[in-house]
mmCIF file with all atom_site columns, C-alpha atoms in Angstrom:
data_model
loop_
_atom_site.group_PDB
_atom_site.id
_atom_site.type_symbol
_atom_site.label_atom_id
_atom_site.label_alt_id
_atom_site.label_comp_id
_atom_site.label_asym_id
_atom_site.label_entity_id
_atom_site.label_seq_id
_atom_site.pdbx_PDB_ins_code
_atom_site.Cartn_x
_atom_site.Cartn_y
_atom_site.Cartn_z
_atom_site.occupancy
_atom_site.B_iso_or_equiv
_atom_site.pdbx_formal_charge
_atom_site.auth_seq_id
_atom_site.auth_comp_id
_atom_site.auth_asym_id
_atom_site.auth_atom_id
_atom_site.pdbx_PDB_model_num
ATOM 1   C CA . GLN A 1 1   ? 0.247   0.074  0.094   1.00 62.00 ? 1   GLN A CA 1
ATOM 2   C CA . LYS A 1 2   ? 1.425   3.400  -1.049  1.00 73.00 ? 2   LYS A CA 1
ATOM 3   C CA . GLU A 1 3   ? 1.801   5.862  1.910   1.00 88.00 ? 3   GLU A CA 1
ATOM 4   C CA . VAL A 1 4   ? -0.365  8.693  -0.056  1.00 92.00 ? 4   VAL A CA 1
ATOM 5   C CA . GLU A 1 5   ? -2.912  7.600  -2.833  1.00 93.00 ? 5   GLU A CA 1
ATOM 6   C CA . GLN A 1 6   ? -4.724  9.540  -5.543  1.00 94.00 ? 6   GLN A CA 1
ATOM 7   C CA . ASN A 1 7   ? -6.774  8.579  -8.521  1.00 88.00 ? 7   ASN A CA 1
ATOM 8   C CA . SER A 1 8   ? -4.416  8.843  -11.396 1.00 84.00 ? 8   SER A CA 1
ATOM 9   C CA . GLY A 1 9   ? -7.515  10.379 -13.688 1.00 86.00 ? 9   GLY A CA 1
ATOM 10  C CA . PRO A 1 10  ? -7.630  12.024 -15.997 1.00 93.00 ? 10  PRO A CA 1
ATOM 11  C CA . LEU A 1 11  ? -10.786 13.634 -14.387 1.00 95.00 ? 11  LEU A CA 1
ATOM 12  C CA . SER A 1 12  ? -12.655 15.495 -17.110 1.00 96.00 ? 12  SER A CA 1
ATOM 13  C CA . VAL A 1 13  ? -15.068 18.382 -16.412 1.00 96.00 ? 13  VAL A CA 1
ATOM 14  C CA . PRO A 1 14  ? -16.854 20.862 -18.153 1.00 97.00 ? 14  PRO A CA 1
ATOM 15  C CA . GLU A 1 15  ? -15.936 24.488 -17.998 1.00 97.00 ? 15  GLU A CA 1
ATOM 16  C CA . GLY A 1 16  ? -17.786 26.169 -14.991 1.00 97.00 ? 16  GLY A CA 1
ATOM 17  C CA . ALA A 1 17  ? -18.050 23.063 -12.981 1.00 97.00 ? 17  ALA A CA 1
ATOM 18  C CA . ILE A 1 18  ? -16.786 21.840 -9.548  1.00 97.00 ? 18  ILE A CA 1
ATOM 19  C CA . ALA A 1 19  ? -13.725 19.339 -10.012 1.00 97.00 ? 19  ALA A CA 1
ATOM 20  C CA . SER A 1 20  ? -13.323 17.103 -6.771  1.00 97.00 ? 20  SER A CA 1
ATOM 21  C CA . LEU A 1 21  ? -9.767  15.613 -6.224  1.00 97.00 ? 21  LEU A CA 1
ATOM 22  C CA . ASN A 1 22  ? -9.071  13.139 -3.728  1.00 96.00 ? 22  ASN A CA 1
ATOM 23  C CA . CYS A 1 23  ? -6.485  11.731 -1.608  1.00 96.00 ? 23  CYS A CA 1
ATOM 24  C CA . THR A 1 24  ? -6.009  9.103  1.059   1.00 96.00 ? 24  THR A CA 1
ATOM 25  C CA . TYR A 1 25  ? -2.997  8.640  3.268   1.00 94.00 ? 25  TYR A CA 1
ATOM 26  C CA . SER A 1 26  ? -1.591  5.830  5.764   1.00 90.00 ? 26  SER A CA 1
ATOM 27  C CA . ASP A 1 27  ? -0.059  7.515  8.624   1.00 86.00 ? 27  ASP A CA 1
ATOM 28  C CA . ARG A 1 28  ? -2.696  8.302  11.391  1.00 87.00 ? 28  ARG A CA 1
ATOM 29  C CA . GLY A 1 29  ? 0.014   10.788 13.007  1.00 86.00 ? 29  GLY A CA 1
ATOM 30  C CA . SER A 1 30  ? 0.180   13.037 10.207  1.00 87.00 ? 30  SER A CA 1
ATOM 31  C CA . GLN A 1 31  ? -0.364  16.591 10.859  1.00 86.00 ? 31  GLN A CA 1
ATOM 32  C CA . SER A 1 32  ? 0.346   18.345 7.539   1.00 90.00 ? 32  SER A CA 1
ATOM 33  C CA . PHE A 1 33  ? -1.370  18.307 4.248   1.00 93.00 ? 33  PHE A CA 1
ATOM 34  C CA . PHE A 1 34  ? -0.765  19.983 0.917   1.00 94.00 ? 34  PHE A CA 1
ATOM 35  C CA . TRP A 1 35  ? -2.054  20.309 -2.587  1.00 96.00 ? 35  TRP A CA 1
ATOM 36  C CA . TYR A 1 36  ? 0.411   21.188 -5.229  1.00 95.00 ? 36  TYR A CA 1
ATOM 37  C CA . ARG A 1 37  ? -0.664  21.806 -9.068  1.00 96.00 ? 37  ARG A CA 1
ATOM 38  C CA . GLN A 1 38  ? 1.974   20.852 -11.678 1.00 95.00 ? 38  GLN A CA 1
ATOM 39  C CA . TYR A 1 39  ? 1.651   21.898 -15.360 1.00 95.00 ? 39  TYR A CA 1
ATOM 40  C CA . SER A 1 40  ? 3.131   19.663 -17.756 1.00 92.00 ? 40  SER A CA 1
ATOM 41  C CA . GLY A 1 41  ? 6.970   20.361 -17.980 1.00 91.00 ? 41  GLY A CA 1
ATOM 42  C CA . LYS A 1 42  ? 6.823   22.522 -14.986 1.00 93.00 ? 42  LYS A CA 1
ATOM 43  C CA . SER A 1 43  ? 7.582   22.466 -11.489 1.00 94.00 ? 43  SER A CA 1
ATOM 44  C CA . PRO A 1 44  ? 5.098   21.922 -8.837  1.00 94.00 ? 44  PRO A CA 1
ATOM 45  C CA . GLU A 1 45  ? 3.603   24.800 -7.246  1.00 93.00 ? 45  GLU A CA 1
ATOM 46  C CA . LEU A 1 46  ? 1.933   24.999 -4.056  1.00 92.00 ? 46  LEU A CA 1
ATOM 47  C CA . ILE A 1 47  ? -2.010  25.800 -4.182  1.00 93.00 ? 47  ILE A CA 1
ATOM 48  C CA . MET A 1 48  ? -3.339  25.017 -0.582  1.00 92.00 ? 48  MET A CA 1
ATOM 49  C CA . SER A 1 49  ? -2.074  23.818 2.828   1.00 92.00 ? 49  SER A CA 1
ATOM 50  C CA . ILE A 1 50  ? -4.509  22.577 5.417   1.00 93.00 ? 50  ILE A CA 1
ATOM 51  C CA . TYR A 1 51  ? -3.813  21.217 8.908   1.00 91.00 ? 51  TYR A CA 1
ATOM 52  C CA . SER A 1 52  ? -6.893  20.915 11.011  1.00 91.00 ? 52  SER A CA 1
ATOM 53  C CA . ASN A 1 53  ? -9.925  18.808 10.206  1.00 94.00 ? 53  ASN A CA 1
ATOM 54  C CA . GLY A 1 54  ? -12.768 20.848 8.253   1.00 95.00 ? 54  GLY A CA 1
ATOM 55  C CA . ASP A 1 55  ? -12.257 22.882 5.266   1.00 96.00 ? 55  ASP A CA 1
ATOM 56  C CA . LYS A 1 56  ? -10.298 25.825 3.862   1.00 96.00 ? 56  LYS A CA 1
ATOM 57  C CA . GLU A 1 57  ? -11.205 27.910 1.268   1.00 96.00 ? 57  GLU A CA 1
ATOM 58  C CA . ASP A 1 58  ? -8.900  30.259 -0.820  1.00 95.00 ? 58  ASP A CA 1
ATOM 59  C CA . GLY A 1 59  ? -10.704 31.844 -3.779  1.00 96.00 ? 59  GLY A CA 1
ATOM 60  C CA . ARG A 1 60  ? -12.063 29.113 -5.910  1.00 97.00 ? 60  ARG A CA 1
ATOM 61  C CA . PHE A 1 61  ? -10.234 26.302 -3.936  1.00 97.00 ? 61  PHE A CA 1
ATOM 62  C CA . THR A 1 62  ? -11.280 24.504 -0.834  1.00 97.00 ? 62  THR A CA 1
ATOM 63  C CA . ALA A 1 63  ? -9.146  22.080 0.828   1.00 97.00 ? 63  ALA A CA 1
ATOM 64  C CA . GLN A 1 64  ? -10.989 19.439 3.002   1.00 97.00 ? 64  GLN A CA 1
ATOM 65  C CA . LEU A 1 65  ? -9.582  17.655 5.849   1.00 96.00 ? 65  LEU A CA 1
ATOM 66  C CA . ASN A 1 66  ? -10.863 14.410 7.826   1.00 96.00 ? 66  ASN A CA 1
ATOM 67  C CA . LYS A 1 67  ? -8.287  12.888 9.908   1.00 94.00 ? 67  LYS A CA 1
ATOM 68  C CA . ALA A 1 68  ? -10.279 10.359 11.381  1.00 94.00 ? 68  ALA A CA 1
ATOM 69  C CA . SER A 1 69  ? -11.024 8.724  7.918   1.00 94.00 ? 69  SER A CA 1
ATOM 70  C CA . GLN A 1 70  ? -7.491  9.676  6.687   1.00 94.00 ? 70  GLN A CA 1
ATOM 71  C CA . TYR A 1 71  ? -8.740  11.668 3.785   1.00 95.00 ? 71  TYR A CA 1
ATOM 72  C CA . VAL A 1 72  ? -7.801  14.978 2.270   1.00 97.00 ? 72  VAL A CA 1
ATOM 73  C CA . SER A 1 73  ? -9.885  16.598 -0.889  1.00 97.00 ? 73  SER A CA 1
ATOM 74  C CA . LEU A 1 74  ? -9.602  19.389 -3.225  1.00 98.00 ? 74  LEU A CA 1
ATOM 75  C CA . LEU A 1 75  ? -12.660 21.082 -4.711  1.00 97.00 ? 75  LEU A CA 1
ATOM 76  C CA . ILE A 1 76  ? -12.088 23.490 -7.533  1.00 97.00 ? 76  ILE A CA 1
ATOM 77  C CA . ARG A 1 77  ? -15.197 25.789 -8.092  1.00 97.00 ? 77  ARG A CA 1
ATOM 78  C CA . ASP A 1 78  ? -16.108 27.244 -11.387 1.00 97.00 ? 78  ASP A CA 1
ATOM 79  C CA . SER A 1 79  ? -13.280 25.189 -13.084 1.00 97.00 ? 79  SER A CA 1
ATOM 80  C CA . GLN A 1 80  ? -11.573 27.098 -15.730 1.00 97.00 ? 80  GLN A CA 1
ATOM 81  C CA . PRO A 1 81  ? -9.460  25.679 -18.798 1.00 96.00 ? 81  PRO A CA 1
ATOM 82  C CA . SER A 1 82  ? -6.241  26.928 -17.217 1.00 96.00 ? 82  SER A CA 1
ATOM 83  C CA . ASP A 1 83  ? -6.913  24.687 -14.156 1.00 97.00 ? 83  ASP A CA 1
ATOM 84  C CA . SER A 1 84  ? -6.197  21.710 -16.643 1.00 97.00 ? 84  SER A CA 1
ATOM 85  C CA . ALA A 1 85  ? -3.140  20.256 -14.853 1.00 96.00 ? 85  ALA A CA 1
ATOM 86  C CA . THR A 1 86  ? -1.867  17.362 -12.758 1.00 96.00 ? 86  THR A CA 1
ATOM 87  C CA . TYR A 1 87  ? -2.769  17.994 -8.994  1.00 97.00 ? 87  TYR A CA 1
ATOM 88  C CA . LEU A 1 88  ? -0.449  16.322 -6.419  1.00 96.00 ? 88  LEU A CA 1
ATOM 89  C CA . CYS A 1 89  ? -1.510  15.617 -2.499  1.00 96.00 ? 89  CYS A CA 1
ATOM 90  C CA . ALA A 1 90  ? 1.625   15.571 -0.270  1.00 93.00 ? 90  ALA A CA 1
ATOM 91  C CA . VAL A 1 91  ? 1.259   14.572 3.275   1.00 91.00 ? 91  VAL A CA 1
ATOM 92  C CA . ASN A 1 92  ? 4.054   14.648 6.134   1.00 86.00 ? 92  ASN A CA 1
ATOM 93  C CA . ILE A 1 93  ? 4.625   10.878 6.958   1.00 81.00 ? 93  ILE A CA 1
ATOM 94  C CA . TRP A 1 94  ? 6.561   9.562  9.769   1.00 78.00 ? 94  TRP A CA 1
ATOM 95  C CA . MET A 1 95  ? 9.300   7.407  8.094   1.00 74.00 ? 95  MET A CA 1
ATOM 96  C CA . ASP A 1 96  ? 12.534  6.419  9.417   1.00 72.00 ? 96  ASP A CA 1
ATOM 97  C CA . SER A 1 97  ? 12.604  8.517  12.704  1.00 74.00 ? 97  SER A CA 1
ATOM 98  C CA . SER A 1 98  ? 11.632  11.905 11.278  1.00 74.00 ? 98  SER A CA 1
ATOM 99  C CA . TYR A 1 99  ? 9.040   13.386 9.097   1.00 76.00 ? 99  TYR A CA 1
ATOM 100 C CA . LYS A 1 100 ? 9.128   13.417 5.241   1.00 81.00 ? 100 LYS A CA 1
ATOM 101 C CA . LEU A 1 101 ? 6.734   15.012 2.731   1.00 86.00 ? 101 LEU A CA 1
ATOM 102 C CA . ILE A 1 102 ? 5.476   12.314 0.667   1.00 89.00 ? 102 ILE A CA 1
ATOM 103 C CA . PHE A 1 103 ? 3.492   12.659 -2.448  1.00 92.00 ? 103 PHE A CA 1
ATOM 104 C CA . GLY A 1 104 ? 0.928   10.967 -4.357  1.00 93.00 ? 104 GLY A CA 1
ATOM 105 C CA . SER A 1 105 ? 1.146   9.964  -7.713  1.00 93.00 ? 105 SER A CA 1
ATOM 106 C CA . GLY A 1 106 ? -1.139  13.025 -8.848  1.00 94.00 ? 106 GLY A CA 1
ATOM 107 C CA . THR A 1 107 ? -4.648  13.057 -10.666 1.00 95.00 ? 107 THR A CA 1
ATOM 108 C CA . ARG A 1 108 ? -4.731  14.633 -14.122 1.00 95.00 ? 108 ARG A CA 1
ATOM 109 C CA . LEU A 1 109 ? -7.562  17.254 -14.083 1.00 97.00 ? 109 LEU A CA 1
ATOM 110 C CA . LEU A 1 110 ? -8.890  18.275 -17.705 1.00 97.00 ? 110 LEU A CA 1
ATOM 111 C CA . VAL A 1 111 ? -11.407 21.269 -17.917 1.00 97.00 ? 111 VAL A CA 1
ATOM 112 C CA . ARG A 1 112 ? -13.453 21.028 -21.108 1.00 96.00 ? 112 ARG A CA 1
ATOM 113 C CA . PRO A 1 113 ? -14.405 24.457 -22.672 1.00 93.00 ? 113 PRO A CA 1
ATOM 114 C CA . ASN B 2 1   ? 13.595  36.388 -7.401  1.00 60.00 ? 1   ASN B CA 1
ATOM 115 C CA . ALA B 2 2   ? 15.661  33.330 -8.343  1.00 71.00 ? 2   ALA B CA 1
ATOM 116 C CA . GLY B 2 3   ? 14.241  31.329 -5.367  1.00 93.00 ? 3   GLY B CA 1
ATOM 117 C CA . VAL B 2 4   ? 15.434  27.648 -6.001  1.00 96.00 ? 4   VAL B CA 1
ATOM 118 C CA . THR B 2 5   ? 18.174  27.355 -8.967  1.00 96.00 ? 5   THR B CA 1
ATOM 119 C CA . GLN B 2 6   ? 19.054  23.852 -10.210 1.00 97.00 ? 6   GLN B CA 1
ATOM 120 C CA . THR B 2 7   ? 21.842  22.952 -12.653 1.00 96.00 ? 7   THR B CA 1
ATOM 121 C CA . PRO B 2 8   ? 22.159  21.498 -15.362 1.00 97.00 ? 8   PRO B CA 1
ATOM 122 C CA . LYS B 2 9   ? 18.360  21.633 -16.913 1.00 96.00 ? 9   LYS B CA 1
ATOM 123 C CA . PHE B 2 10  ? 19.069  18.911 -19.455 1.00 97.00 ? 10  PHE B CA 1
ATOM 124 C CA . GLN B 2 11  ? 21.439  16.247 -19.493 1.00 96.00 ? 11  GLN B CA 1
ATOM 125 C CA . VAL B 2 12  ? 22.376  12.877 -21.140 1.00 97.00 ? 12  VAL B CA 1
ATOM 126 C CA . LEU B 2 13  ? 24.653  10.535 -19.777 1.00 96.00 ? 13  LEU B CA 1
ATOM 127 C CA . LYS B 2 14  ? 25.911  7.127  -20.909 1.00 97.00 ? 14  LYS B CA 1
ATOM 128 C CA . THR B 2 15  ? 25.753  3.981  -18.466 1.00 97.00 ? 15  THR B CA 1
ATOM 129 C CA . GLY B 2 16  ? 28.183  3.715  -15.750 1.00 97.00 ? 16  GLY B CA 1
ATOM 130 C CA . GLN B 2 17  ? 29.120  7.808  -15.981 1.00 97.00 ? 17  GLN B CA 1
ATOM 131 C CA . SER B 2 18  ? 28.820  10.287 -12.886 1.00 96.00 ? 18  SER B CA 1
ATOM 132 C CA . MET B 2 19  ? 27.501  13.559 -12.825 1.00 96.00 ? 19  MET B CA 1
ATOM 133 C CA . THR B 2 20  ? 26.617  15.974 -9.995  1.00 97.00 ? 20  THR B CA 1
ATOM 134 C CA . LEU B 2 21  ? 23.215  18.295 -10.048 1.00 98.00 ? 21  LEU B CA 1
ATOM 135 C CA . GLN B 2 22  ? 23.550  21.198 -8.320  1.00 97.00 ? 22  GLN B CA 1
ATOM 136 C CA . CYS B 2 23  ? 21.261  23.127 -6.273  1.00 97.00 ? 23  CYS B CA 1
ATOM 137 C CA . ALA B 2 24  ? 20.996  26.536 -4.921  1.00 97.00 ? 24  ALA B CA 1
ATOM 138 C CA . GLN B 2 25  ? 18.469  28.485 -3.043  1.00 96.00 ? 25  GLN B CA 1
ATOM 139 C CA . ASP B 2 26  ? 18.823  32.505 -1.912  1.00 95.00 ? 26  ASP B CA 1
ATOM 140 C CA . MET B 2 27  ? 15.652  32.230 0.395   1.00 92.00 ? 27  MET B CA 1
ATOM 141 C CA . ASN B 2 28  ? 17.806  31.578 3.623   1.00 92.00 ? 28  ASN B CA 1
ATOM 142 C CA . HIS B 2 29  ? 16.087  28.144 4.303   1.00 91.00 ? 29  HIS B CA 1
ATOM 143 C CA . ASN B 2 30  ? 17.324  25.537 6.342   1.00 90.00 ? 30  ASN B CA 1
ATOM 144 C CA . SER B 2 31  ? 16.038  22.621 4.717   1.00 89.00 ? 31  SER B CA 1
ATOM 145 C CA . MET B 2 32  ? 16.690  21.316 1.179   1.00 92.00 ? 32  MET B CA 1
ATOM 146 C CA . TYR B 2 33  ? 15.515  18.308 -0.820  1.00 93.00 ? 33  TYR B CA 1
ATOM 147 C CA . TRP B 2 34  ? 16.227  16.099 -3.489  1.00 97.00 ? 34  TRP B CA 1
ATOM 148 C CA . TYR B 2 35  ? 13.234  14.424 -5.425  1.00 96.00 ? 35  TYR B CA 1
ATOM 149 C CA . ARG B 2 36  ? 12.900  12.374 -8.602  1.00 97.00 ? 36  ARG B CA 1
ATOM 150 C CA . GLN B 2 37  ? 9.446   12.332 -10.738 1.00 96.00 ? 37  GLN B CA 1
ATOM 151 C CA . ASP B 2 38  ? 8.825   9.361  -13.143 1.00 93.00 ? 38  ASP B CA 1
ATOM 152 C CA . PRO B 2 39  ? 5.357   8.912  -15.305 1.00 82.00 ? 39  PRO B CA 1
ATOM 153 C CA . GLY B 2 40  ? 2.893   7.537  -12.882 1.00 74.00 ? 40  GLY B CA 1
ATOM 154 C CA . MET B 2 41  ? 4.804   7.499  -10.231 1.00 77.00 ? 41  MET B CA 1
ATOM 155 C CA . GLY B 2 42  ? 4.558   11.143 -8.552  1.00 84.00 ? 42  GLY B CA 1
ATOM 156 C CA . LEU B 2 43  ? 7.362   12.819 -6.496  1.00 92.00 ? 43  LEU B CA 1
ATOM 157 C CA . ARG B 2 44  ? 9.677   10.409 -4.626  1.00 93.00 ? 44  ARG B CA 1
ATOM 158 C CA . LEU B 2 45  ? 11.916  11.652 -2.217  1.00 92.00 ? 45  LEU B CA 1
ATOM 159 C CA . ILE B 2 46  ? 15.841  10.798 -2.472  1.00 96.00 ? 46  ILE B CA 1
ATOM 160 C CA . TYR B 2 47  ? 17.562  12.675 0.187   1.00 94.00 ? 47  TYR B CA 1
ATOM 161 C CA . TYR B 2 48  ? 17.030  15.795 2.664   1.00 90.00 ? 48  TYR B CA 1
ATOM 162 C CA . SER B 2 49  ? 18.549  18.073 4.242   1.00 91.00 ? 49  SER B CA 1
ATOM 163 C CA . ALA B 2 50  ? 17.162  19.437 7.524   1.00 86.00 ? 50  ALA B CA 1
ATOM 164 C CA . SER B 2 51  ? 19.623  21.728 8.146   1.00 86.00 ? 51  SER B CA 1
ATOM 165 C CA . GLU B 2 52  ? 23.231  22.416 6.978   1.00 88.00 ? 52  GLU B CA 1
ATOM 166 C CA . GLY B 2 53  ? 25.624  19.772 7.984   1.00 88.00 ? 53  GLY B CA 1
ATOM 167 C CA . THR B 2 54  ? 22.748  17.022 8.257   1.00 90.00 ? 54  THR B CA 1
ATOM 168 C CA . THR B 2 55  ? 21.591  14.721 5.475   1.00 93.00 ? 55  THR B CA 1
ATOM 169 C CA . ASP B 2 56  ? 18.812  11.817 5.524   1.00 90.00 ? 56  ASP B CA 1
ATOM 170 C CA . LYS B 2 57  ? 17.690  9.253  3.487   1.00 91.00 ? 57  LYS B CA 1
ATOM 171 C CA . GLY B 2 58  ? 14.457  9.371  1.728   1.00 90.00 ? 58  GLY B CA 1
ATOM 172 C CA . GLU B 2 59  ? 12.079  6.926  -0.060  1.00 88.00 ? 59  GLU B CA 1
ATOM 173 C CA . VAL B 2 60  ? 14.373  6.151  -2.986  1.00 94.00 ? 60  VAL B CA 1
ATOM 174 C CA . PRO B 2 61  ? 18.383  6.910  -2.115  1.00 96.00 ? 61  PRO B CA 1
ATOM 175 C CA . ASN B 2 62  ? 20.040  3.822  -3.655  1.00 96.00 ? 62  ASN B CA 1
ATOM 176 C CA . GLY B 2 63  ? 22.476  4.782  -6.392  1.00 96.00 ? 63  GLY B CA 1
ATOM 177 C CA . TYR B 2 64  ? 22.650  8.275  -5.116  1.00 97.00 ? 64  TYR B CA 1
ATOM 178 C CA . ASN B 2 65  ? 24.926  10.656 -2.610  1.00 97.00 ? 65  ASN B CA 1
ATOM 179 C CA . VAL B 2 66  ? 24.205  13.997 -1.451  1.00 97.00 ? 66  VAL B CA 1
ATOM 180 C CA . SER B 2 67  ? 26.353  17.010 0.010   1.00 96.00 ? 67  SER B CA 1
ATOM 181 C CA . ARG B 2 68  ? 25.101  19.903 2.008   1.00 95.00 ? 68  ARG B CA 1
ATOM 182 C CA . LEU B 2 69  ? 27.725  22.182 1.140   1.00 88.00 ? 69  LEU B CA 1
ATOM 183 C CA . ASN B 2 70  ? 26.560  25.336 2.924   1.00 94.00 ? 70  ASN B CA 1
ATOM 184 C CA . LYS B 2 71  ? 23.267  26.802 4.079   1.00 94.00 ? 71  LYS B CA 1
ATOM 185 C CA . ARG B 2 72  ? 22.360  27.635 0.377   1.00 96.00 ? 72  ARG B CA 1
ATOM 186 C CA . GLU B 2 73  ? 23.978  24.673 -1.502  1.00 97.00 ? 73  GLU B CA 1
ATOM 187 C CA . PHE B 2 74  ? 22.604  21.223 -1.773  1.00 97.00 ? 74  PHE B CA 1
ATOM 188 C CA . SER B 2 75  ? 24.085  18.794 -4.858  1.00 97.00 ? 75  SER B CA 1
ATOM 189 C CA . LEU B 2 76  ? 22.968  15.394 -5.719  1.00 98.00 ? 76  LEU B CA 1
ATOM 190 C CA . ARG B 2 77  ? 25.800  13.040 -7.155  1.00 97.00 ? 77  ARG B CA 1
ATOM 191 C CA . LEU B 2 78  ? 25.068  9.920  -9.604  1.00 96.00 ? 78  LEU B CA 1
ATOM 192 C CA . GLU B 2 79  ? 28.256  8.070  -8.756  1.00 92.00 ? 79  GLU B CA 1
ATOM 193 C CA . SER B 2 80  ? 27.495  5.304  -11.827 1.00 96.00 ? 80  SER B CA 1
ATOM 194 C CA . ALA B 2 81  ? 24.540  6.494  -13.798 1.00 96.00 ? 81  ALA B CA 1
ATOM 195 C CA . ALA B 2 82  ? 21.918  3.621  -14.890 1.00 97.00 ? 82  ALA B CA 1
ATOM 196 C CA . PRO B 2 83  ? 19.023  3.704  -17.126 1.00 96.00 ? 83  PRO B CA 1
ATOM 197 C CA . SER B 2 84  ? 16.772  3.490  -14.192 1.00 96.00 ? 84  SER B CA 1
ATOM 198 C CA . GLN B 2 85  ? 17.869  6.924  -13.183 1.00 97.00 ? 85  GLN B CA 1
ATOM 199 C CA . THR B 2 86  ? 16.565  8.390  -16.219 1.00 97.00 ? 86  THR B CA 1
ATOM 200 C CA . SER B 2 87  ? 14.303  10.705 -14.488 1.00 97.00 ? 87  SER B CA 1
ATOM 201 C CA . VAL B 2 88  ? 13.020  14.530 -13.820 1.00 97.00 ? 88  VAL B CA 1
ATOM 202 C CA . TYR B 2 89  ? 15.128  15.705 -10.505 1.00 98.00 ? 89  TYR B CA 1
ATOM 203 C CA . PHE B 2 90  ? 13.664  18.537 -8.627  1.00 97.00 ? 90  PHE B CA 1
ATOM 204 C CA . CYS B 2 91  ? 15.460  20.241 -5.694  1.00 97.00 ? 91  CYS B CA 1
ATOM 205 C CA . ALA B 2 92  ? 13.539  21.894 -3.162  1.00 94.00 ? 92  ALA B CA 1
ATOM 206 C CA . SER B 2 93  ? 13.817  23.798 0.185   1.00 92.00 ? 93  SER B CA 1
ATOM 207 C CA . SER B 2 94  ? 11.829  24.944 3.225   1.00 88.00 ? 94  SER B CA 1
ATOM 208 C CA . PRO B 2 95  ? 12.199  27.314 5.902   1.00 84.00 ? 95  PRO B CA 1
ATOM 209 C CA . MET B 2 96  ? 12.385  24.644 8.401   1.00 71.00 ? 96  MET B CA 1
ATOM 210 C CA . GLY B 2 97  ? 12.240  20.737 8.049   1.00 62.00 ? 97  GLY B CA 1
ATOM 211 C CA . GLN B 2 98  ? 8.705   19.251 8.394   1.00 59.00 ? 98  GLN B CA 1
ATOM 212 C CA . PRO B 2 99  ? 6.350   18.872 9.224   1.00 59.00 ? 99  PRO B CA 1
ATOM 213 C CA . GLY B 2 100 ? 4.270   21.760 8.382   1.00 62.00 ? 100 GLY B CA 1
ATOM 214 C CA . ASN B 2 101 ? 6.406   24.013 6.206   1.00 73.00 ? 101 ASN B CA 1
ATOM 215 C CA . THR B 2 102 ? 5.846   24.601 2.744   1.00 81.00 ? 102 THR B CA 1
ATOM 216 C CA . ILE B 2 103 ? 8.370   23.519 0.234   1.00 86.00 ? 103 ILE B CA 1
ATOM 217 C CA . TYR B 2 104 ? 9.457   25.601 -2.867  1.00 90.00 ? 104 TYR B CA 1
ATOM 218 C CA . PHE B 2 105 ? 10.734  23.830 -5.935  1.00 94.00 ? 105 PHE B CA 1
ATOM 219 C CA . GLY B 2 106 ? 13.160  24.633 -8.684  1.00 96.00 ? 106 GLY B CA 1
ATOM 220 C CA . GLU B 2 107 ? 12.574  24.301 -12.228 1.00 95.00 ? 107 GLU B CA 1
ATOM 221 C CA . GLY B 2 108 ? 13.749  20.809 -12.596 1.00 96.00 ? 108 GLY B CA 1
ATOM 222 C CA . SER B 2 109 ? 16.947  18.872 -14.316 1.00 97.00 ? 109 SER B CA 1
ATOM 223 C CA . TRP B 2 110 ? 15.857  16.107 -17.110 1.00 96.00 ? 110 TRP B CA 1
ATOM 224 C CA . LEU B 2 111 ? 18.286  13.419 -17.245 1.00 97.00 ? 111 LEU B CA 1
ATOM 225 C CA . THR B 2 112 ? 18.487  10.843 -19.551 1.00 96.00 ? 112 THR B CA 1
ATOM 226 C CA . VAL B 2 113 ? 20.930  7.737  -19.116 1.00 97.00 ? 113 VAL B CA 1
ATOM 227 C CA . VAL B 2 114 ? 21.457  5.628  -22.371 1.00 96.00 ? 114 VAL B CA 1
#
């Protein structure tokens, strides 16, 4: 079992719709969770971080965290074609006596005009 | 705003050759990281340095060595390159070590081993 799991997609949504991206993780002790966006051929860039259970909103993006279910999600409202990218979930995992930031394999999002 | 700078951006190596990927950050960050990214595998941590003078193995350290030369610089060395090390390599840094700190990535180094 991978430490951080995401559906690889592609997730295809029409322009203006809500895109929902999901991520599960294995370490119950994890405290920090991040969503990165990566365009093809580019480096990952941070979209959201979340540390507490519940929702955190930033513009069109909402991160949701449920530690009991070991589940974190990212909602993108009013999706735009420019949102088409791979979205990477990252979680701090206790590994070999220290925390390490471990990434999922990413979900590719396609927003259709 | 240079941020995290990696060199070289592209490199082709023959099997068995050695090379060093250089990374420098100008954000006065304490922690630095090397990740590799392969299709369908996401980013995998190779090595990281929580602070100057310390290094630690990540998920996939075999075949690599690192040096934290000073607070700014963190290099990754391939002693005897193998085709399995063909990948995109990202250097990153964060203000402090994990947990909780956002990490910032360089632009990546595309390495092909033939």
